[in-house]
Short mmCIF file of C-alpha atoms in Angstrom, two decimals:
data_model
loop_
_atom_site.label_atom_id
_atom_site.label_comp_id
_atom_site.label_asym_id
_atom_site.label_seq_id
_atom_site.Cartn_x
_atom_site.Cartn_y
_atom_site.Cartn_z
CA UNK G 1 11.92 17.83 -7.20
CA UNK G 2 10.10 20.62 -5.40
CA UNK G 3 7.46 20.66 -2.71
CA UNK G 4 5.61 23.92 -3.04
CA UNK G 5 3.48 25.10 -0.13
CA UNK G 6 2.39 21.55 0.65
CA UNK G 7 -0.38 21.11 3.19
CA UNK G 8 -1.79 17.72 4.12
CA UNK G 9 -4.30 16.31 6.55
CA UNK G 10 -5.79 12.84 6.63
CA UNK G 11 -9.42 13.82 7.17
CA UNK G 12 -11.45 16.77 6.01
CA UNK G 13 -11.92 18.11 9.51
CA UNK G 14 -8.70 16.66 10.92
CA UNK G 15 -5.63 18.61 11.98
CA UNK G 16 -3.08 19.57 9.36
CA UNK G 17 -0.09 17.23 9.57
CA UNK G 18 1.98 19.23 7.11
CA UNK G 19 1.62 23.01 6.98
CA UNK G 20 2.97 24.94 4.05
CA UNK G 21 6.03 22.82 3.40
CA UNK G 22 8.47 24.24 0.87
CA UNK G 23 11.46 22.12 -0.02
CA UNK G 24 13.62 21.26 -2.94
CA UNK G 25 15.98 18.41 -3.60
CA UNK G 26 18.17 18.17 -6.66
CA UNK G 27 19.70 15.20 -8.48
CA UNK G 28 22.73 13.90 -6.62
CA UNK G 29 21.49 15.14 -3.25
CA UNK G 30 20.43 13.23 -0.17
CA UNK G 31 18.29 14.69 2.60
CA UNK G 32 17.69 13.18 6.02
CA UNK G 33 14.24 13.84 7.44
CA UNK G 34 14.44 14.20 11.21
CA UNK G 35 11.90 14.83 13.90
CA UNK G 36 10.10 13.31 16.84
CA UNK G 37 7.62 10.48 16.54
CA UNK G 38 4.34 11.54 14.97
CA UNK G 39 5.46 14.90 13.59
CA UNK G 40 4.83 13.85 10.00
CA UNK G 41 8.16 12.47 8.72
CA UNK G 42 6.55 9.46 7.04
CA UNK G 43 3.74 11.66 5.74
CA UNK G 44 6.27 14.01 4.16
CA UNK G 45 8.13 11.09 2.60
CA UNK G 46 4.89 9.67 1.20
CA UNK G 47 3.98 13.02 -0.30
CA UNK G 48 7.42 13.16 -1.91
CA UNK G 49 7.07 9.59 -3.22
CA UNK G 50 3.62 10.29 -4.68
CA UNK G 51 1.75 7.99 -2.33
CA UNK G 52 -0.16 10.82 -0.70
CA UNK G 53 -1.64 13.77 -2.53
CA UNK G 54 -1.30 17.16 -0.85
CA UNK G 55 -4.53 18.83 0.23
CA UNK G 56 -3.02 22.13 -0.85
CA UNK G 57 0.13 22.96 -2.74
CA UNK G 58 1.88 20.70 -5.18
CA UNK G 59 4.88 18.54 -5.87
CA UNK G 60 6.70 19.30 -9.11
CA UNK G 61 9.50 17.74 -11.11
CA UNK G 62 9.20 14.38 -9.41
CA UNK G 63 11.39 11.89 -11.31
CA UNK G 64 9.54 9.34 -13.39
CA UNK G 65 10.96 6.40 -11.49
CA UNK G 66 10.49 6.49 -7.75
CA UNK G 67 11.60 3.78 -5.35
CA UNK G 68 9.80 3.80 -2.01
CA UNK G 69 10.76 1.66 0.96
CA UNK G 70 7.88 1.83 3.43
CA UNK G 71 8.49 1.77 7.16
CA UNK G 72 6.84 -1.67 7.35
CA UNK G 73 6.98 -3.96 4.37
CA UNK G 74 3.55 -5.53 3.65
CA UNK G 75 4.53 -9.18 4.12
CA UNK G 76 0.97 -10.47 4.33
CA UNK G 77 0.89 -11.57 0.70
CA UNK G 78 0.61 -15.06 -0.79
CA UNK G 79 3.85 -14.98 -2.78
CA UNK G 80 7.36 -16.28 -2.39
CA UNK G 81 10.18 -13.73 -2.30
CA UNK G 82 11.23 -14.53 -5.88
CA UNK G 83 7.72 -14.44 -7.26
CA UNK G 84 6.89 -11.20 -5.50
CA UNK G 85 10.05 -9.45 -6.64
CA UNK G 86 9.68 -10.76 -10.20
CA UNK G 87 6.11 -9.54 -10.23
CA UNK G 88 7.15 -6.10 -8.97
CA UNK G 89 9.95 -5.95 -11.54
CA UNK G 90 7.42 -6.70 -14.29
CA UNK G 91 5.07 -4.07 -12.83
CA UNK G 92 7.99 -1.62 -12.97
CA UNK G 93 8.24 -2.30 -16.68
CA UNK G 94 11.12 -4.77 -16.93
CA UNK G 95 10.92 -7.59 -19.45
CA UNK G 96 10.94 -11.18 -18.27
CA UNK G 97 14.70 -11.71 -18.69
CA UNK G 98 15.61 -8.33 -17.22
CA UNK G 99 13.26 -8.92 -14.31
CA UNK G 100 14.81 -12.31 -13.54
CA UNK G 101 18.29 -10.81 -13.74
CA UNK G 102 17.40 -7.89 -11.47
CA UNK G 103 15.78 -10.19 -8.92
CA UNK G 104 18.80 -12.50 -8.89
CA UNK G 105 21.19 -9.60 -8.56
CA UNK G 106 19.34 -7.91 -5.69
CA UNK G 107 18.52 -11.06 -3.76
CA UNK G 108 22.19 -12.02 -3.91
CA UNK G 109 23.34 -8.59 -2.86
CA UNK G 110 20.92 -8.27 0.05
CA UNK G 111 21.54 -11.78 1.32
CA UNK G 112 18.10 -13.02 0.26
CA UNK G 113 19.27 -15.89 -1.94
CA UNK G 114 18.36 -18.51 0.64
CA UNK G 115 14.88 -17.02 0.97
CA UNK G 116 13.88 -16.91 -2.69
CA UNK G 117 11.39 -19.74 -2.35
CA UNK G 118 10.17 -18.69 1.11
CA UNK G 119 6.70 -17.20 1.34
CA UNK G 120 6.55 -13.57 2.42
CA UNK G 121 4.47 -14.12 5.59
CA UNK G 122 7.11 -16.56 6.86
CA UNK G 123 9.93 -13.99 6.74
CA UNK G 124 11.33 -12.29 9.82
CA UNK G 125 10.83 -8.54 10.09
CA UNK G 126 14.37 -7.77 8.99
CA UNK G 127 14.27 -10.14 6.02
CA UNK G 128 10.93 -8.71 4.93
CA UNK G 129 12.49 -5.25 5.16
CA UNK G 130 15.23 -6.41 2.80
CA UNK G 131 12.54 -7.47 0.32
CA UNK G 132 11.12 -3.97 0.64
CA UNK G 133 14.54 -2.54 -0.10
CA UNK G 134 15.00 -4.85 -3.08
CA UNK G 135 11.68 -3.96 -4.70
CA UNK G 136 12.60 -0.27 -4.59
CA UNK G 137 15.93 -0.88 -6.31
CA UNK G 138 14.83 -3.31 -9.06
CA UNK G 139 14.86 -0.40 -11.51
CA UNK G 140 17.37 2.33 -10.70
CA UNK G 141 15.19 5.06 -9.19
CA UNK G 142 15.48 8.75 -9.96
CA UNK G 143 14.15 9.38 -6.47
CA UNK G 144 14.67 6.90 -3.65
CA UNK G 145 12.50 7.42 -0.58
CA UNK G 146 13.56 5.40 2.46
CA UNK G 147 11.33 5.40 5.52
CA UNK G 148 13.40 4.10 8.44
CA UNK G 149 15.33 1.74 6.15
CA UNK G 150 17.62 0.45 8.90
CA UNK G 151 14.78 -0.86 11.03
CA UNK G 152 15.30 -4.56 11.73
CA UNK G 153 18.25 -4.98 9.36
CA UNK G 154 21.31 -7.00 10.30
CA UNK G 155 24.69 -5.28 10.61
CA UNK G 156 25.89 -6.26 7.14
CA UNK G 157 22.77 -4.92 5.43
CA UNK G 158 22.84 -1.75 7.55
CA UNK G 159 26.28 -1.09 6.10
CA UNK G 160 24.89 -1.71 2.63
CA UNK G 161 22.21 0.99 2.81
CA UNK G 162 24.63 3.96 2.50
CA UNK G 163 26.28 2.11 -0.37
CA UNK G 164 22.94 1.86 -2.20
CA UNK G 165 22.29 5.52 -1.50
CA UNK G 166 25.66 6.42 -2.97
CA UNK G 167 24.85 4.44 -6.10
CA UNK G 168 21.56 6.29 -6.58
CA UNK G 169 23.34 9.61 -6.06
CA UNK G 170 26.10 8.64 -8.49
CA UNK G 171 23.43 7.96 -11.12
CA UNK G 172 22.12 11.52 -10.59
CA UNK G 173 19.24 10.34 -8.45
CA UNK G 174 18.02 12.00 -5.26
CA UNK G 175 17.42 10.32 -1.93
CA UNK G 176 15.15 11.14 1.00
CA UNK G 177 15.64 9.12 4.15
CA UNK G 178 14.15 9.20 7.62
CA UNK G 179 15.86 7.69 10.62
CA UNK G 180 15.41 7.71 14.37
CA UNK G 181 18.24 5.30 15.19
CA UNK G 182 21.09 7.65 14.45
CA UNK G 183 22.18 5.53 11.50
CA UNK G 184 22.31 8.58 9.26
CA UNK G 185 25.68 9.50 10.78
CA UNK G 186 26.81 7.26 7.93
CA UNK G 187 25.67 10.02 5.56
CA UNK G 188 27.81 12.98 6.62
CA UNK G 189 27.21 14.97 3.44
CA UNK G 190 23.44 14.74 3.67
CA UNK G 191 21.17 17.73 4.06
CA UNK G 192 19.13 17.65 7.25
CA UNK G 193 15.44 18.47 7.15
CA UNK G 194 13.82 18.87 10.54
CA UNK G 195 10.05 18.39 10.77
CA UNK G 196 8.31 19.94 13.77
CA UNK G 197 4.73 21.17 14.23
CA UNK G 198 3.95 20.42 10.61
CA UNK G 199 6.70 22.74 9.36
CA UNK G 200 10.02 21.92 7.79
CA UNK G 201 13.27 23.67 8.53
CA UNK G 202 16.65 22.85 7.14
CA UNK G 203 19.68 22.63 9.33
CA UNK G 204 23.08 23.46 7.97
CA UNK G 205 24.94 20.36 6.94
CA UNK G 206 26.96 18.78 9.70
CA UNK G 207 29.91 18.82 7.35
CA UNK G 208 29.90 22.62 7.36
CA UNK G 209 29.83 23.04 11.10
CA UNK G 210 32.29 22.90 13.91
CA UNK G 211 31.28 20.10 16.22
CA UNK G 212 31.30 20.45 20.00
CA UNK G 213 31.00 17.49 22.35
CA UNK G 214 28.78 17.66 25.43
CA UNK G 215 28.93 15.04 28.17
CA UNK G 216 25.56 14.46 29.81
CA UNK G 217 24.92 12.33 32.91
CA UNK G 218 21.51 10.66 33.12
CA UNK G 219 20.02 7.95 35.35
CA UNK G 220 20.57 4.54 33.80
CA UNK G 221 16.86 3.88 33.53
CA UNK G 222 16.48 6.87 31.22
CA UNK G 223 19.41 6.13 28.93
CA UNK G 224 17.41 4.61 26.07
CA UNK G 225 14.82 7.39 26.09
CA UNK G 226 17.43 10.13 26.33
CA UNK G 227 19.50 8.72 23.52
CA UNK G 228 16.42 8.34 21.32
CA UNK G 229 15.33 11.92 22.08
CA UNK G 230 18.77 13.33 21.38
CA UNK G 231 18.95 11.48 18.10
CA UNK G 232 15.45 12.56 17.14
CA UNK G 233 16.57 16.15 17.70
CA UNK G 234 19.40 15.58 15.31
CA UNK G 235 22.25 15.14 17.78
CA UNK G 236 24.87 12.53 17.22
CA UNK G 237 25.30 10.26 20.24
CA UNK G 238 28.91 9.15 20.18
CA UNK G 239 28.92 6.68 23.04
CA UNK G 240 27.28 5.68 26.31
CA UNK G 241 29.51 4.67 29.20
CA UNK G 242 29.09 3.78 32.86
CA UNK G 243 30.10 6.32 35.48
CA UNK G 244 30.76 4.67 38.85
CA UNK G 245 31.36 8.00 40.57
CA UNK G 246 27.85 9.19 39.74
CA UNK G 247 26.25 5.91 40.70
CA UNK G 248 25.70 7.08 44.30
CA UNK G 249 23.39 4.95 46.46
CA UNK G 250 20.63 7.57 46.58
CA UNK G 251 20.68 7.89 42.80
CA UNK G 252 20.67 4.16 42.32
CA UNK G 253 17.41 2.25 41.93
CA UNK G 254 16.58 -0.18 44.73
CA UNK G 255 17.82 -3.04 42.60
CA UNK G 256 19.59 -2.10 39.39
CA UNK G 257 18.72 -4.22 36.44
CA UNK G 258 20.99 -7.16 35.87
CA UNK G 259 23.17 -5.76 33.16
CA UNK G 260 26.27 -6.47 31.21
CA UNK G 261 27.60 -3.04 32.18
CA UNK G 262 27.00 -3.55 35.89
CA UNK G 263 28.48 -7.00 35.82
CA UNK G 264 31.58 -5.75 34.06
CA UNK G 265 32.24 -2.25 35.47
CA UNK G 266 35.77 -2.17 34.12
CA UNK G 267 34.56 -2.76 30.61
CA UNK G 268 35.39 0.07 28.17
CA UNK G 269 32.60 2.50 27.31
CA UNK G 270 29.94 1.31 24.94
CA UNK G 271 30.17 2.63 21.41
CA UNK G 272 26.69 3.67 20.46
CA UNK G 273 26.51 3.02 16.79
CA UNK G 274 23.85 0.50 17.79
CA UNK G 275 20.74 1.08 19.86
CA UNK G 276 21.31 1.14 23.65
CA UNK G 277 19.27 -1.46 25.49
CA UNK G 278 17.95 -1.90 28.98
CA UNK G 279 21.26 -3.48 29.77
CA UNK G 280 22.84 -0.28 31.03
CA UNK G 281 24.61 0.52 34.29
CA UNK G 282 22.82 2.35 37.11
CA UNK G 283 24.33 5.70 36.08
CA UNK G 284 25.80 6.58 32.72
CA UNK G 285 27.41 9.39 30.83
CA UNK G 286 26.18 10.02 27.32
CA UNK G 287 28.64 11.78 25.06
CA UNK G 288 26.77 13.89 22.61
CA UNK G 289 27.70 15.95 19.62
CA UNK G 290 25.06 18.62 19.18
CA UNK G 291 23.00 19.00 16.04
CA UNK G 292 24.78 21.03 13.42
CA UNK G 293 22.46 23.99 13.85
CA UNK G 294 23.22 24.20 17.58
CA UNK G 295 26.97 23.92 17.38
CA UNK G 296 27.67 27.45 16.49
CA UNK M 1 -0.16 -2.66 -16.36
CA UNK M 2 -0.93 -6.23 -17.37
CA UNK M 3 1.72 -7.33 -14.86
CA UNK M 4 -0.16 -5.51 -12.10
CA UNK M 5 -3.43 -7.13 -13.19
CA UNK M 6 -1.74 -10.55 -13.08
CA UNK M 7 -0.27 -9.96 -9.63
CA UNK M 8 -3.70 -8.84 -8.37
CA UNK M 9 -5.42 -11.91 -9.79
CA UNK M 10 -2.68 -14.20 -8.47
CA UNK M 11 -3.05 -12.70 -4.99
CA UNK M 12 -6.83 -13.20 -5.16
CA UNK M 13 -6.55 -16.83 -6.24
CA UNK M 14 -3.62 -17.84 -4.02
CA UNK M 15 -5.20 -16.64 -0.79
CA UNK M 16 -8.17 -18.92 -1.47
CA UNK M 17 -10.56 -16.04 -0.94
CA UNK M 18 -11.94 -16.58 -4.43
CA UNK M 19 -13.62 -19.76 -3.21
CA UNK M 20 -16.30 -18.13 -1.04
CA UNK M 21 -18.01 -16.02 -3.73
CA UNK M 22 -17.63 -18.82 -6.27
CA UNK M 23 -19.36 -21.27 -3.92
CA UNK M 24 -22.06 -18.72 -3.15
CA UNK M 25 -22.62 -18.26 -6.87
CA UNK M 26 -22.80 -21.99 -7.52
CA UNK M 27 -25.23 -22.57 -4.65
CA UNK M 28 -27.45 -19.74 -5.88
CA UNK M 29 -27.41 -21.06 -9.43
CA UNK M 30 -28.10 -24.57 -8.12
CA UNK M 31 -31.21 -23.32 -6.32
CA UNK M 32 -32.24 -21.30 -9.36
CA UNK M 33 -31.96 -24.17 -11.81
CA UNK M 34 -33.08 -26.87 -9.36
CA UNK M 35 -36.74 -25.94 -9.78
CA UNK M 36 -37.12 -27.21 -13.31
CA UNK M 37 -36.37 -26.33 -16.91
CA UNK M 38 -36.85 -22.87 -18.42
CA UNK M 39 -36.20 -21.15 -21.70
CA UNK M 40 -32.54 -19.95 -21.88
CA UNK M 41 -33.25 -16.22 -22.18
CA UNK M 42 -35.70 -16.26 -19.29
CA UNK M 43 -33.43 -18.34 -17.07
CA UNK M 44 -30.35 -16.25 -17.85
CA UNK M 45 -32.22 -13.03 -17.08
CA UNK M 46 -32.90 -14.25 -13.54
CA UNK M 47 -29.38 -15.70 -13.28
CA UNK M 48 -27.94 -12.25 -14.03
CA UNK M 49 -30.04 -10.72 -11.24
CA UNK M 50 -28.90 -13.20 -8.61
CA UNK M 51 -25.28 -12.95 -9.73
CA UNK M 52 -25.17 -9.17 -9.22
CA UNK M 53 -24.50 -9.22 -5.45
CA UNK M 54 -22.19 -12.22 -5.83
CA UNK M 55 -20.04 -10.41 -8.40
CA UNK M 56 -20.01 -7.22 -6.32
CA UNK M 57 -18.89 -9.23 -3.28
CA UNK M 58 -16.24 -11.00 -5.36
CA UNK M 59 -14.93 -7.61 -6.52
CA UNK M 60 -14.74 -6.29 -2.98
CA UNK M 61 -12.81 -9.37 -1.86
CA UNK M 62 -10.39 -9.13 -4.80
CA UNK M 63 -9.64 -5.47 -4.13
CA UNK M 64 -9.38 -5.98 -0.37
CA UNK M 65 -6.93 -8.89 -0.57
CA UNK M 66 -4.03 -6.57 -1.34
CA UNK M 67 -2.53 -4.86 1.75
CA UNK M 68 -2.89 -1.08 1.75
CA UNK M 69 0.87 -0.53 1.70
CA UNK M 70 1.26 -2.86 -1.28
CA UNK M 71 -1.39 -0.86 -3.11
CA UNK M 72 0.64 2.28 -2.40
CA UNK M 73 3.79 0.59 -3.65
CA UNK M 74 1.96 -0.16 -6.88
CA UNK M 75 0.86 3.48 -7.08
CA UNK M 76 4.43 4.65 -6.73
CA UNK M 77 5.55 2.24 -9.44
CA UNK M 78 2.87 2.70 -12.10
CA UNK M 79 1.03 5.86 -11.05
CA UNK M 80 -2.28 6.41 -9.31
CA UNK M 81 -4.56 6.15 -12.37
CA UNK M 82 -3.02 2.93 -13.66
CA UNK M 83 -3.10 1.33 -10.22
CA UNK M 84 -6.82 2.04 -9.91
CA UNK M 85 -7.58 0.90 -13.43
CA UNK M 86 -5.56 -2.30 -12.95
CA UNK M 87 -7.62 -3.20 -9.89
CA UNK M 88 -10.89 -2.66 -11.74
CA UNK M 89 -9.62 -4.59 -14.74
CA UNK M 90 -8.59 -7.53 -12.57
CA UNK M 91 -12.03 -7.50 -10.93
CA UNK M 92 -13.70 -7.32 -14.34
CA UNK M 93 -11.73 -10.32 -15.61
CA UNK M 94 -12.58 -12.34 -12.51
CA UNK M 95 -16.25 -11.40 -12.98
CA UNK M 96 -16.16 -12.57 -16.60
CA UNK M 97 -14.89 -15.99 -15.47
CA UNK M 98 -17.79 -16.24 -13.01
CA UNK M 99 -20.21 -15.18 -15.75
CA UNK M 100 -18.83 -17.91 -18.02
CA UNK M 101 -19.45 -20.46 -15.25
CA UNK M 102 -22.98 -19.11 -14.82
CA UNK M 103 -23.69 -19.37 -18.55
CA UNK M 104 -22.44 -22.97 -18.73
CA UNK M 105 -23.96 -24.11 -15.43
CA UNK M 106 -27.57 -24.82 -16.51
CA UNK M 107 -26.67 -27.10 -19.43
CA UNK M 108 -25.19 -30.10 -17.60
CA UNK M 109 -27.77 -29.87 -14.80
CA UNK M 110 -30.67 -29.66 -17.24
CA UNK M 111 -31.78 -26.21 -16.13
CA UNK M 112 -32.70 -25.00 -19.61
CA UNK M 113 -34.53 -26.44 -22.56
CA UNK M 114 -34.76 -25.72 -26.25
CA UNK M 115 -37.85 -24.16 -27.86
CA UNK M 116 -41.06 -26.03 -27.00
CA UNK M 117 -43.85 -23.85 -28.31
CA UNK M 118 -43.92 -22.23 -31.75
CA UNK M 119 -43.33 -18.74 -30.27
CA UNK M 120 -40.28 -19.73 -28.23
CA UNK M 121 -36.89 -18.23 -29.03
CA UNK M 122 -34.22 -20.41 -30.58
CA UNK M 123 -31.31 -21.51 -28.41
CA UNK M 124 -28.76 -19.13 -30.11
CA UNK M 125 -31.07 -16.14 -29.59
CA UNK M 126 -31.66 -17.19 -25.97
CA UNK M 127 -27.93 -17.54 -25.45
CA UNK M 128 -27.24 -14.15 -26.98
CA UNK M 129 -29.84 -12.47 -24.76
CA UNK M 130 -28.44 -14.32 -21.74
CA UNK M 131 -24.92 -13.20 -22.57
CA UNK M 132 -26.13 -9.63 -22.96
CA UNK M 133 -27.95 -9.75 -19.61
CA UNK M 134 -24.85 -11.03 -17.83
CA UNK M 135 -22.47 -8.62 -19.52
CA UNK M 136 -24.75 -5.79 -18.45
CA UNK M 137 -24.35 -6.89 -14.85
CA UNK M 138 -20.54 -7.05 -14.88
CA UNK M 139 -19.66 -3.32 -14.92
CA UNK M 140 -22.44 -2.50 -12.47
CA UNK M 141 -21.36 -5.22 -10.04
CA UNK M 142 -17.65 -4.33 -10.35
CA UNK M 143 -18.49 -0.67 -9.73
CA UNK M 144 -20.54 -1.49 -6.62
CA UNK M 145 -17.88 -3.88 -5.30
CA UNK M 146 -15.18 -1.29 -5.88
CA UNK M 147 -17.20 1.35 -4.05
CA UNK M 148 -17.55 -1.08 -1.14
CA UNK M 149 -13.84 -1.94 -1.09
CA UNK M 150 -11.64 -0.92 1.85
CA UNK M 151 -9.67 1.60 -0.19
CA UNK M 152 -12.88 3.43 -1.05
CA UNK M 153 -15.27 2.86 1.84
CA UNK M 154 -12.65 3.09 4.58
CA UNK M 155 -13.90 0.96 7.47
CA UNK M 156 -15.09 -2.62 7.00
CA UNK M 157 -18.56 -1.73 8.32
CA UNK M 158 -19.09 0.95 5.69
CA UNK M 159 -18.02 -1.47 2.96
CA UNK M 160 -20.50 -4.14 4.04
CA UNK M 161 -23.24 -1.52 4.30
CA UNK M 162 -22.55 -0.28 0.77
CA UNK M 163 -22.57 -3.84 -0.54
CA UNK M 164 -25.79 -4.79 1.25
CA UNK M 165 -27.63 -1.60 0.36
CA UNK M 166 -26.49 -1.82 -3.25
CA UNK M 167 -27.46 -5.48 -3.60
CA UNK M 168 -30.87 -5.17 -1.98
CA UNK M 169 -31.56 -1.77 -3.54
CA UNK M 170 -30.89 -3.09 -7.03
CA UNK M 171 -33.70 -5.61 -6.63
CA UNK M 172 -36.17 -3.53 -4.63
CA UNK M 173 -35.84 -0.39 -6.74
CA UNK M 174 -36.05 -2.48 -9.89
CA UNK M 175 -39.49 -3.92 -9.09
CA UNK M 176 -42.36 -2.95 -11.35
CA UNK M 177 -43.90 0.28 -10.13
CA UNK M 178 -40.75 1.46 -8.35
CA UNK M 179 -40.72 5.21 -7.70
CA UNK M 180 -37.02 5.58 -8.50
CA UNK M 181 -35.92 2.72 -10.75
CA UNK M 182 -33.09 4.84 -12.17
CA UNK M 183 -31.34 4.74 -8.80
CA UNK M 184 -30.55 1.07 -9.41
CA UNK M 185 -28.91 -0.74 -12.31
CA UNK M 186 -31.56 -2.20 -14.66
CA UNK M 187 -31.25 -5.80 -13.48
CA UNK M 188 -34.92 -6.46 -12.96
CA UNK M 189 -35.90 -4.60 -16.11
CA UNK M 190 -33.39 -6.70 -18.05
CA UNK M 191 -34.83 -9.91 -16.57
CA UNK M 192 -38.32 -8.80 -17.59
CA UNK M 193 -37.06 -8.00 -21.06
CA UNK M 194 -35.34 -11.36 -21.58
CA UNK M 195 -38.54 -13.08 -20.44
CA UNK M 196 -40.77 -10.98 -22.68
CA UNK M 197 -40.38 -8.93 -25.80
CA UNK M 198 -36.75 -7.91 -26.29
CA UNK M 199 -37.12 -5.11 -28.82
CA UNK M 200 -33.87 -3.65 -30.14
CA UNK M 201 -34.70 -0.22 -28.77
CA UNK M 202 -35.37 -1.66 -25.34
CA UNK M 203 -32.08 -3.54 -25.41
CA UNK M 204 -30.22 -0.37 -26.38
CA UNK M 205 -31.99 1.68 -23.74
CA UNK M 206 -31.25 -0.81 -20.97
CA UNK M 207 -27.61 -1.06 -22.10
CA UNK M 208 -27.26 2.72 -21.93
CA UNK M 209 -28.93 2.81 -18.53
CA UNK M 210 -26.63 0.12 -17.16
CA UNK M 211 -23.53 1.85 -18.50
CA UNK M 212 -24.61 5.24 -17.18
CA UNK M 213 -25.32 3.78 -13.73
CA UNK M 214 -21.98 1.98 -13.72
CA UNK M 215 -20.16 5.14 -14.83
CA UNK M 216 -21.77 7.11 -12.03
CA UNK M 217 -20.78 4.53 -9.42
CA UNK M 218 -17.25 4.25 -10.86
CA UNK M 219 -17.07 8.03 -10.56
CA UNK M 220 -18.10 7.73 -6.93
CA UNK M 221 -15.42 5.10 -6.39
CA UNK M 222 -12.70 7.26 -7.92
CA UNK M 223 -13.86 10.25 -5.91
CA UNK M 224 -13.76 8.21 -2.71
CA UNK M 225 -10.30 6.88 -3.55
CA UNK M 226 -9.12 10.41 -4.13
CA UNK M 227 -10.66 11.56 -0.86
CA UNK M 228 -9.14 8.62 1.02
CA UNK M 229 -5.69 9.57 -0.29
#
């Protein structure tokens, strides 16, 4: 699939969100779309999926079957999980028996079996997100577009997402995925598309680069923001740990937040595969591997 | 695409939002037929006029029930054109059910009578003219409701304005002596025809007018959908 000089804005006189995007993704490839909040990652993914039509330029060679997992699954619908998924399977062109089989298979695999007869508005955010994932996979897609697919998912399902991606790639499908949680470290062979100021640039694959590790000390209160910013810029945050030596009184807030780290200073450093929380020590060291393009 | 039509209709019925326009239609018909008996063709002509805004409102509700993201999911699955056509088809089917209710309504409540005077039309002819009058209203009402839907009009305020202007304009511009009757669907002209002399040429002309008006408004709807993205 190719995006050729794609421009997009939401209103006739509004600012351009995408400006002259040129990109290509081939069968068997996965690309991670990175960038800060509001730069147009979701917009780019929706253009690729065929949800949004470019104002200028065009998208060519889009596979016939596209699976799209939106950032927020629309759970405000009067259906149970099973009825919704069966309906979407029928909409995707599956016969009754094939639809039932696909729904059973995917609800089992995504841990939704117990929720089949639960109405969509009653689902938690994470469970609703699984339904969103299931509807995209009911028919094997030639292009799978995942907009923050890890958002709200439990650990087991988070592990499952790269597995699903691998299956799509193995069937000669292509995958586009956005992520601001750093979960895409699970996709080391992925191409990395960076969206900034409406333009797209491609970073060299992390697999092709020598990685350097930088240790950064930040005030504890800014840990979450710093980690999020580093990840948004494409860096891989390896871990966050407390640093008692740097936690000098003048650098310490008047009353540090009651935190697991502060209460257990001897605890080993936090591994940061998950999102850091407010429960951080007063001063921390973040260990960062730079983005592939900056590691030269 | 039939699966998408079914899922749209199921969503419309299961949310219970189908009840409001149905009740409004029944109340309107009750008032209409509560005043005494009339000849079927004449009564149905007026029934079609009063049903126009009800059917347009019903269409808007049906199209608005589906969350925007779900509509986009459907687009990704079946394509943009099919998604739009499925919505209109679902609205058309729902409108036909309401029309069927409207056609049956006057009989049990004694709102219509058979021929009384020698010049009166027979019941089958009256029924046929009534069916024609109602079927003429369906595409026009679905087109107006679609144009007023959230996916086309954008904000809720714009949608209500389109619906209100379209509903009132269809009656006002259709009055005898109107300066621009062609701006509205021929509801009033159809009612006058069913009450008077329904010549074949007049019936054909009004049918063409209604279809042309509906096509123009459907075109506006599709253009708005395209502009809205």
